[in-house]
CSV table of C-alpha atoms in Angstrom, one decimal:
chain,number,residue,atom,x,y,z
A,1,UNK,CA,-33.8,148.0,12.0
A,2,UNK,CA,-34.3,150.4,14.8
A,3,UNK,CA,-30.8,149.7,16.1
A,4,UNK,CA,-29.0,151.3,13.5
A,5,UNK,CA,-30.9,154.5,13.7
A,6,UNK,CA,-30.0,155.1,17.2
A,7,UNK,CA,-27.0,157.2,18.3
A,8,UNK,CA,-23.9,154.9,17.9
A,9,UNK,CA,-23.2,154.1,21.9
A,10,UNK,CA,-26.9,153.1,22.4
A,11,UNK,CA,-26.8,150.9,19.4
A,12,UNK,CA,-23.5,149.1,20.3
A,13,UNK,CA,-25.7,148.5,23.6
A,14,UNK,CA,-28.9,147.5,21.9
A,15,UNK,CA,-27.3,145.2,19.7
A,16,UNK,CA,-25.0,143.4,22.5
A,17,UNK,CA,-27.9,143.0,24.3
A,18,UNK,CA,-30.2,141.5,21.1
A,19,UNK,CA,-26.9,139.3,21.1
A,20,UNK,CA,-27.5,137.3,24.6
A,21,UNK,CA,-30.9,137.7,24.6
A,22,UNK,CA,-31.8,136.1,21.1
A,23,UNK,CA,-29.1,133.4,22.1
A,24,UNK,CA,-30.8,133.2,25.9
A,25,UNK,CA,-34.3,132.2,24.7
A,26,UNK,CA,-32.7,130.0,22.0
A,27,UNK,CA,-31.2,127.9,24.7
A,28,UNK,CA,-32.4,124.3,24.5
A,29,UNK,CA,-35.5,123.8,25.7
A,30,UNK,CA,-35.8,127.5,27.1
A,31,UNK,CA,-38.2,128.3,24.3
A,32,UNK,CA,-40.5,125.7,24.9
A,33,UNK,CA,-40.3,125.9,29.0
A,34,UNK,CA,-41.1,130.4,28.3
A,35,UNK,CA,-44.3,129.0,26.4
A,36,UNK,CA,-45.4,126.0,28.7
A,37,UNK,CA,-45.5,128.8,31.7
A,38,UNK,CA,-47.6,131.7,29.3
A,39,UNK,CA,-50.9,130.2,30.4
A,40,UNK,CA,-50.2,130.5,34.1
A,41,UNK,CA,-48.2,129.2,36.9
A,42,UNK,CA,-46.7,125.7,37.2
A,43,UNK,CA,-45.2,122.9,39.3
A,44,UNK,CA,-42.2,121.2,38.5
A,45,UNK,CA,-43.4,117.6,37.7
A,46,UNK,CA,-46.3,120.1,35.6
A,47,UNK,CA,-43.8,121.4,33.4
A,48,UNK,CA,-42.3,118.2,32.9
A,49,UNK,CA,-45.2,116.1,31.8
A,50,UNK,CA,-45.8,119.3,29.2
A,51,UNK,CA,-42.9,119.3,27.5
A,52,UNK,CA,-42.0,116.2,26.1
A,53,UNK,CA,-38.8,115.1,26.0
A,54,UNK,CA,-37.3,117.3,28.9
A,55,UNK,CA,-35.3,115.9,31.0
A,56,UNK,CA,-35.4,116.7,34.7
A,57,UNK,CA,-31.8,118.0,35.1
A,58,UNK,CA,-32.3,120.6,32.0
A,59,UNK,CA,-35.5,121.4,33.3
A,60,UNK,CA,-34.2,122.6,36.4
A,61,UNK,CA,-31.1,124.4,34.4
A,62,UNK,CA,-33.6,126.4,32.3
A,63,UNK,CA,-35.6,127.2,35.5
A,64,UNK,CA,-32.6,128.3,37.0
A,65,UNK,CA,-31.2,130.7,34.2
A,66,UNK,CA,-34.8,132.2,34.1
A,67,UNK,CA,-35.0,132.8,37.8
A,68,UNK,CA,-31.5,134.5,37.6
A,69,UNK,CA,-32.6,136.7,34.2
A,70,UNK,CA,-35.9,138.0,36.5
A,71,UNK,CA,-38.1,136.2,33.7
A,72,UNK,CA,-39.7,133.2,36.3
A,73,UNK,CA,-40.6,133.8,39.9
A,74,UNK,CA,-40.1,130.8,42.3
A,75,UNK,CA,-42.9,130.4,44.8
A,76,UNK,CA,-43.5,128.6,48.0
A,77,UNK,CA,-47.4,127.4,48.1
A,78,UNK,CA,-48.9,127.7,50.6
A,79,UNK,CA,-50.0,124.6,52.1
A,80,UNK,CA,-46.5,123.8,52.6
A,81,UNK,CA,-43.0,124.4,52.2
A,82,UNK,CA,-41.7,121.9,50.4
A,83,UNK,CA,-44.2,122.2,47.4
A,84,UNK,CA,-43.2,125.4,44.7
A,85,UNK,CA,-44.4,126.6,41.8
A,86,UNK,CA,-42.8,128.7,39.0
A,87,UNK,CA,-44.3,131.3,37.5
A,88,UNK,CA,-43.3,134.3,34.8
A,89,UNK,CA,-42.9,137.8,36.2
A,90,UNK,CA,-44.1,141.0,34.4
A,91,UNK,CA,-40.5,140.8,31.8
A,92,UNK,CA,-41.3,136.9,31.2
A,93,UNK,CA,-44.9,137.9,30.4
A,94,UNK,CA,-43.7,140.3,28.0
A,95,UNK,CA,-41.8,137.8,25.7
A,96,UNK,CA,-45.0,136.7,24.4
A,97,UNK,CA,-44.5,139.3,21.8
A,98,UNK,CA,-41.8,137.6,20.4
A,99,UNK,CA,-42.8,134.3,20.7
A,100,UNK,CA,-46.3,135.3,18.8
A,101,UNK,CA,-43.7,137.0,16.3
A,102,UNK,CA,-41.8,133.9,15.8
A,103,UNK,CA,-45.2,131.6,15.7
A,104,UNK,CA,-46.5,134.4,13.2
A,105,UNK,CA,-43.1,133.7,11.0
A,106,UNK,CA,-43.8,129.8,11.1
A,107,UNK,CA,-47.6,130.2,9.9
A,108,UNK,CA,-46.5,132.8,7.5
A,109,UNK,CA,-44.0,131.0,5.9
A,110,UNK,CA,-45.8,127.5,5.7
A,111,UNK,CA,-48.4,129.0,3.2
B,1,UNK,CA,-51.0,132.1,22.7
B,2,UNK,CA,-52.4,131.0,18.9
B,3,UNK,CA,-51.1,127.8,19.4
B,4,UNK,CA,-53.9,126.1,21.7
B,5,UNK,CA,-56.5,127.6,20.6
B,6,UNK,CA,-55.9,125.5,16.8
B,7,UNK,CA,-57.0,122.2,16.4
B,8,UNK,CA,-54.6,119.5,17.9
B,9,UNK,CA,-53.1,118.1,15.1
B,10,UNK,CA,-52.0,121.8,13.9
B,11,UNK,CA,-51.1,123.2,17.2
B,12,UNK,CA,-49.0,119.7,17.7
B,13,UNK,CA,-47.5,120.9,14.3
B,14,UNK,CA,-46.8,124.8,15.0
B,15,UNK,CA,-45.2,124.2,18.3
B,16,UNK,CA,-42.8,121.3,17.2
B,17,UNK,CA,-42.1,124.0,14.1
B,18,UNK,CA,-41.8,126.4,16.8
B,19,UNK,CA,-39.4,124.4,18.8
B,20,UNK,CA,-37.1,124.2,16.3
B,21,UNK,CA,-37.4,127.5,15.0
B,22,UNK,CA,-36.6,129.4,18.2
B,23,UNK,CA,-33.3,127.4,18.6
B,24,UNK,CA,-32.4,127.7,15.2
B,25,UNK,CA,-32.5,131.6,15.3
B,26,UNK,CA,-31.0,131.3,19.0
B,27,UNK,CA,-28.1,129.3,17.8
B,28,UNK,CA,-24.6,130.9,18.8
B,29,UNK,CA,-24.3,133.7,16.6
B,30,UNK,CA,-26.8,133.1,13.7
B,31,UNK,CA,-29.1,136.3,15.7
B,32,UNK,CA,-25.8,138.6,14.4
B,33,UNK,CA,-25.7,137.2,11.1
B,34,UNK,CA,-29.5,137.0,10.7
B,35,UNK,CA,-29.1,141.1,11.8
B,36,UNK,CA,-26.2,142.2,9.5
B,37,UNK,CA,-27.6,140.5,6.7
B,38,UNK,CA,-31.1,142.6,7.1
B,39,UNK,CA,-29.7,145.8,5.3
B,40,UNK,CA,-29.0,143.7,2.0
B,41,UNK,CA,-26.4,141.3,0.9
B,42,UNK,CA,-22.9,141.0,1.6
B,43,UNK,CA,-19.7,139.4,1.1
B,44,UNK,CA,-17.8,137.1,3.6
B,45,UNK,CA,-15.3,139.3,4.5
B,46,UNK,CA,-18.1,142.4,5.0
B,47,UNK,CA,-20.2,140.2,7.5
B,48,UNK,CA,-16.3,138.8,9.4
B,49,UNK,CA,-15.8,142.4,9.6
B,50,UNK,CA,-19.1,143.1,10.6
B,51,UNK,CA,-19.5,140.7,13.2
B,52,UNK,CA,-17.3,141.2,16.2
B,53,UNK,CA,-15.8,138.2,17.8
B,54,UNK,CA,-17.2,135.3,15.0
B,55,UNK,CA,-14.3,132.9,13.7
B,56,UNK,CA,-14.6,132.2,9.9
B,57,UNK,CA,-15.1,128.9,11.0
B,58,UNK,CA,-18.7,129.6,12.1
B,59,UNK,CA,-19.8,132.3,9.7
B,60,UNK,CA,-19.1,129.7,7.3
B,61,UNK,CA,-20.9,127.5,9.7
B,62,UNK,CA,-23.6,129.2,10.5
B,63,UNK,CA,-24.8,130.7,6.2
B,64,UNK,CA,-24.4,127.4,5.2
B,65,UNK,CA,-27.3,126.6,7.8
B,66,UNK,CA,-29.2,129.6,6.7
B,67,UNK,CA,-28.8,128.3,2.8
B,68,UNK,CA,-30.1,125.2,4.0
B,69,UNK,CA,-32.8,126.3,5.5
B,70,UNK,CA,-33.5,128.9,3.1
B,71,UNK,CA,-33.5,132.2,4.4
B,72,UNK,CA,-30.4,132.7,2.6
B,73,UNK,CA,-29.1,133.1,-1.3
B,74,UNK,CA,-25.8,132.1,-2.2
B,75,UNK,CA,-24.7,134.2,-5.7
B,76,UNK,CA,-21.6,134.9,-7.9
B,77,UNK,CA,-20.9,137.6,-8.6
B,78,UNK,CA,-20.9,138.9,-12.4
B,79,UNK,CA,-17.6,140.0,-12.6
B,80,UNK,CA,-15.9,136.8,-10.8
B,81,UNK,CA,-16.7,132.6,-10.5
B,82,UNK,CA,-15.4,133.3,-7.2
B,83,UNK,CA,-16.7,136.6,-5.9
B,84,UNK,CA,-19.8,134.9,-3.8
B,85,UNK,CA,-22.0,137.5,-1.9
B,86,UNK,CA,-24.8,136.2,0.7
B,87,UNK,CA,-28.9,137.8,0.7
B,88,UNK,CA,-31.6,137.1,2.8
B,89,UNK,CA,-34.3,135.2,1.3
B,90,UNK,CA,-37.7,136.8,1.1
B,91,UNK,CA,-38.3,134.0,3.8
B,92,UNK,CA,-35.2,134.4,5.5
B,93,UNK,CA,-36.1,138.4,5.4
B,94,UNK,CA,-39.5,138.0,7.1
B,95,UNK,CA,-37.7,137.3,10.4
B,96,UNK,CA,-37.2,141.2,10.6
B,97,UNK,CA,-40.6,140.8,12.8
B,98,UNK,CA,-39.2,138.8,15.0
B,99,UNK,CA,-35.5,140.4,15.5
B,100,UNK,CA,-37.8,143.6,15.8
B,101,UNK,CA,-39.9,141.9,18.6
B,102,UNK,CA,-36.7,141.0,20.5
B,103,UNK,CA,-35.5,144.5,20.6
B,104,UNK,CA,-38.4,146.0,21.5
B,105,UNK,CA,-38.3,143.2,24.2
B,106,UNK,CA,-35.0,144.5,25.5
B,107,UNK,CA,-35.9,148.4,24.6
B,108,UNK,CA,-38.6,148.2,26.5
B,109,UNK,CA,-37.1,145.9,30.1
B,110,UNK,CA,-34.2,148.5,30.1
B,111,UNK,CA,-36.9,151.3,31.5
Protein backbone atom coordinates (compact mmCIF):
# COMPACT_ATOMS: atom_id res chain seq x y z
CA UNK A 1 0.00 0.00 0.00
CA UNK A 2 1.22 3.33 -0.96
CA UNK A 3 0.67 4.61 2.62
CA UNK A 4 3.31 2.74 4.18
CA UNK A 5 5.90 3.88 1.73
CA UNK A 6 5.47 7.43 2.48
CA UNK A 7 7.56 9.36 5.14
CA UNK A 8 5.94 8.43 8.50
CA UNK A 9 4.07 11.98 9.31
CA UNK A 10 2.34 11.89 5.82
CA UNK A 11 1.35 8.31 6.28
CA UNK A 12 -0.14 8.84 9.88
CA UNK A 13 -2.17 11.62 7.77
CA UNK A 14 -3.01 9.49 4.83
CA UNK A 15 -4.12 6.78 6.80
CA UNK A 16 -6.41 8.99 9.26
CA UNK A 17 -7.78 10.36 6.44
CA UNK A 18 -8.51 6.74 4.55
CA UNK A 19 -10.11 6.21 8.14
CA UNK A 20 -13.20 8.82 7.85
CA UNK A 21 -13.37 8.76 4.36
CA UNK A 22 -13.83 4.89 3.86
CA UNK A 23 -16.18 5.07 6.92
CA UNK A 24 -17.97 8.53 5.24
CA UNK A 25 -19.03 6.81 1.97
CA UNK A 26 -19.90 3.70 3.97
CA UNK A 27 -22.49 5.63 5.69
CA UNK A 28 -26.03 4.19 5.18
CA UNK A 29 -27.31 4.97 2.15
CA UNK A 30 -24.42 7.44 1.22
CA UNK A 31 -23.12 4.95 -1.26
CA UNK A 32 -26.08 4.52 -3.03
CA UNK A 33 -27.20 8.46 -3.00
CA UNK A 34 -22.87 9.25 -4.50
CA UNK A 35 -24.05 6.73 -7.44
CA UNK A 36 -27.78 7.86 -8.01
CA UNK A 37 -26.16 11.63 -8.62
CA UNK A 38 -23.00 10.15 -11.15
CA UNK A 39 -25.23 10.46 -14.15
CA UNK A 40 -26.09 14.18 -13.58
CA UNK A 41 -27.94 16.47 -11.41
CA UNK A 42 -31.07 15.68 -9.30
CA UNK A 43 -34.10 16.95 -7.37
CA UNK A 44 -34.97 15.80 -4.18
CA UNK A 45 -38.23 13.85 -4.75
CA UNK A 46 -35.71 12.44 -7.97
CA UNK A 47 -33.33 10.96 -5.68
CA UNK A 48 -35.94 9.52 -3.71
CA UNK A 49 -38.03 7.61 -6.23
CA UNK A 50 -34.23 6.21 -7.35
CA UNK A 51 -33.27 4.75 -4.37
CA UNK A 52 -35.57 2.53 -3.00
CA UNK A 53 -36.04 2.31 0.36
CA UNK A 54 -34.77 5.79 1.39
CA UNK A 55 -36.44 7.47 3.63
CA UNK A 56 -36.86 11.23 3.32
CA UNK A 57 -35.27 12.21 6.68
CA UNK A 58 -31.93 10.15 5.81
CA UNK A 59 -32.06 11.35 2.42
CA UNK A 60 -31.74 14.80 3.55
CA UNK A 61 -29.02 13.70 6.31
CA UNK A 62 -26.74 12.17 3.50
CA UNK A 63 -27.37 15.35 1.33
CA UNK A 64 -26.41 17.34 4.13
CA UNK A 65 -23.06 15.52 5.19
CA UNK A 66 -22.15 15.70 1.33
CA UNK A 67 -22.90 19.37 1.06
CA UNK A 68 -20.70 19.93 4.22
CA UNK A 69 -17.63 17.42 2.82
CA UNK A 70 -17.74 19.73 -0.74
CA UNK A 71 -18.85 16.37 -2.57
CA UNK A 72 -22.66 17.77 -3.71
CA UNK A 73 -23.39 21.27 -4.67
CA UNK A 74 -26.97 22.61 -3.70
CA UNK A 75 -28.56 24.73 -6.42
CA UNK A 76 -31.42 27.13 -6.74
CA UNK A 77 -33.18 26.52 -10.45
CA UNK A 78 -33.96 28.93 -11.99
CA UNK A 79 -37.49 29.27 -12.57
CA UNK A 80 -37.81 29.67 -9.02
CA UNK A 81 -36.66 29.74 -5.65
CA UNK A 82 -38.19 27.29 -3.96
CA UNK A 83 -37.29 24.41 -6.45
CA UNK A 84 -33.26 23.00 -5.87
CA UNK A 85 -31.34 20.55 -7.32
CA UNK A 86 -28.24 18.68 -6.03
CA UNK A 87 -25.53 17.99 -7.93
CA UNK A 88 -21.69 16.45 -7.36
CA UNK A 89 -18.88 18.94 -7.61
CA UNK A 90 -15.46 18.17 -9.26
CA UNK A 91 -14.29 15.92 -5.64
CA UNK A 92 -17.77 14.01 -5.82
CA UNK A 93 -17.13 13.37 -9.47
CA UNK A 94 -14.01 11.96 -8.69
CA UNK A 95 -15.25 9.06 -6.41
CA UNK A 96 -16.32 7.27 -9.35
CA UNK A 97 -12.99 5.67 -9.25
CA UNK A 98 -13.73 4.04 -6.25
CA UNK A 99 -16.98 3.20 -6.77
CA UNK A 100 -15.96 1.50 -10.32
CA UNK A 101 -13.17 -0.18 -7.98
CA UNK A 102 -15.61 -1.52 -5.58
CA UNK A 103 -18.23 -2.59 -8.61
CA UNK A 104 -15.03 -4.14 -10.29
CA UNK A 105 -14.46 -6.23 -6.82
CA UNK A 106 -18.22 -7.36 -6.85
CA UNK A 107 -18.00 -8.68 -10.66
CA UNK A 108 -14.60 -9.99 -9.98
CA UNK A 109 -15.41 -11.91 -7.23
CA UNK A 110 -18.90 -13.41 -8.40
CA UNK A 111 -17.03 -15.42 -11.22
CA UNK B 1 -21.00 3.80 -14.51
CA UNK B 2 -20.93 -0.22 -15.64
CA UNK B 3 -23.94 -0.65 -13.81
CA UNK B 4 -26.65 0.79 -16.28
CA UNK B 5 -25.31 0.05 -19.17
CA UNK B 6 -25.96 -4.20 -18.14
CA UNK B 7 -29.02 -5.71 -18.70
CA UNK B 8 -31.73 -5.04 -15.91
CA UNK B 9 -31.89 -8.01 -14.13
CA UNK B 10 -27.84 -7.92 -13.69
CA UNK B 11 -27.49 -4.24 -13.03
CA UNK B 12 -30.62 -4.74 -10.36
CA UNK B 13 -28.16 -7.50 -9.11
CA UNK B 14 -24.65 -5.50 -9.05
CA UNK B 15 -26.05 -2.51 -7.42
CA UNK B 16 -27.98 -4.27 -4.55
CA UNK B 17 -24.36 -6.37 -4.28
CA UNK B 18 -22.92 -2.99 -4.35
CA UNK B 19 -25.09 -1.54 -1.71
CA UNK B 20 -24.07 -3.85 0.62
CA UNK B 21 -20.67 -4.07 -0.25
CA UNK B 22 -19.78 -0.37 0.23
CA UNK B 23 -21.35 -0.47 3.78
CA UNK B 24 -19.83 -3.44 4.68
CA UNK B 25 -16.23 -2.14 3.95
CA UNK B 26 -17.45 1.41 5.37
CA UNK B 27 -18.46 -0.21 8.65
CA UNK B 28 -16.76 1.43 11.78
CA UNK B 29 -13.39 0.35 11.69
CA UNK B 30 -13.38 -2.80 9.37
CA UNK B 31 -11.42 0.00 6.50
CA UNK B 32 -8.40 -0.25 9.39
CA UNK B 33 -8.52 -3.84 9.73
CA UNK B 34 -9.18 -4.52 6.03
CA UNK B 35 -5.72 -2.12 5.79
CA UNK B 36 -3.48 -3.76 8.48
CA UNK B 37 -4.27 -7.09 7.40
CA UNK B 38 -3.03 -6.23 3.56
CA UNK B 39 0.74 -6.84 4.43
CA UNK B 40 0.04 -10.53 5.54
CA UNK B 41 -1.51 -12.17 8.47
CA UNK B 42 -1.44 -11.42 11.98
CA UNK B 43 -2.26 -12.21 15.45
CA UNK B 44 -4.97 -10.42 17.66
CA UNK B 45 -2.82 -8.75 19.70
CA UNK B 46 -0.57 -7.48 16.43
CA UNK B 47 -3.76 -5.93 14.72
CA UNK B 48 -5.09 -4.34 18.83
CA UNK B 49 -1.73 -2.95 18.72
CA UNK B 50 -1.86 -1.95 15.32
CA UNK B 51 -5.05 -0.38 15.30
CA UNK B 52 -5.18 2.83 17.34
CA UNK B 53 -8.36 3.47 19.25
CA UNK B 54 -10.27 -0.21 18.37
CA UNK B 55 -11.68 -2.07 21.68
CA UNK B 56 -11.15 -5.87 21.58
CA UNK B 57 -14.66 -5.92 21.64
CA UNK B 58 -14.88 -4.93 17.90
CA UNK B 59 -11.71 -6.31 16.45
CA UNK B 60 -13.31 -9.38 17.60
CA UNK B 61 -16.40 -8.03 16.07
CA UNK B 62 -15.46 -6.80 13.16
CA UNK B 63 -12.90 -10.54 11.74
CA UNK B 64 -15.57 -12.51 12.70
CA UNK B 65 -17.59 -10.46 9.98
CA UNK B 66 -14.74 -10.73 7.65
CA UNK B 67 -14.64 -14.74 8.28
CA UNK B 68 -18.03 -14.73 7.50
CA UNK B 69 -17.94 -13.06 4.60
CA UNK B 70 -14.82 -14.61 3.55
CA UNK B 71 -12.23 -12.27 2.96
CA UNK B 72 -10.62 -13.66 5.94
CA UNK B 73 -8.86 -17.12 7.22
CA UNK B 74 -8.95 -18.04 10.64
CA UNK B 75 -5.74 -20.58 11.39
CA UNK B 76 -3.83 -22.28 14.39
CA UNK B 77 -1.00 -22.06 14.68
CA UNK B 78 1.52 -25.21 14.46
CA UNK B 79 3.09 -24.78 17.55
CA UNK B 80 -0.22 -24.05 19.69
CA UNK B 81 -4.33 -25.12 19.66
CA UNK B 82 -4.57 -21.72 20.80
CA UNK B 83 -2.16 -19.56 18.91
CA UNK B 84 -4.87 -18.29 16.13
CA UNK B 85 -3.44 -15.82 13.52
CA UNK B 86 -5.91 -13.97 10.90
CA UNK B 87 -5.04 -13.65 6.66
CA UNK B 88 -6.85 -12.13 4.04
CA UNK B 89 -8.54 -14.35 1.68
CA UNK B 90 -7.47 -14.20 -1.89
CA UNK B 91 -11.10 -12.58 -2.04
CA UNK B 92 -10.76 -10.62 0.90
CA UNK B 93 -7.11 -9.51 -0.68
CA UNK B 94 -8.55 -8.27 -3.92
CA UNK B 95 -10.03 -5.19 -2.04
CA UNK B 96 -6.47 -3.74 -2.26
CA UNK B 97 -8.02 -2.03 -5.51
CA UNK B 98 -10.43 -0.53 -3.85
CA UNK B 99 -8.50 0.73 -0.50
CA UNK B 100 -5.94 1.84 -3.29
CA UNK B 101 -8.79 3.84 -5.11
CA UNK B 102 -9.78 5.59 -1.84
CA UNK B 103 -6.41 6.87 -1.20
CA UNK B 104 -5.71 7.98 -4.33
CA UNK B 105 -9.18 9.70 -3.80
CA UNK B 106 -7.91 11.49 -0.76
CA UNK B 107 -4.07 11.88 -2.26
CA UNK B 108 -5.32 13.44 -4.95
CA UNK B 109 -8.39 16.16 -3.12
CA UNK B 110 -5.56 17.23 -0.75
CA UNK B 111 -3.78 19.22 -3.81
Amino acid sequence: MDCNHKLKTDSKHICSNYHEAIEFIGRRWMGMVIYSLMDGPKRFSELADEINGISDRLLTERLNELIKEELVNKTFLEDSSKKVEYALTERGMSLKKVIEAILAWIAENEK
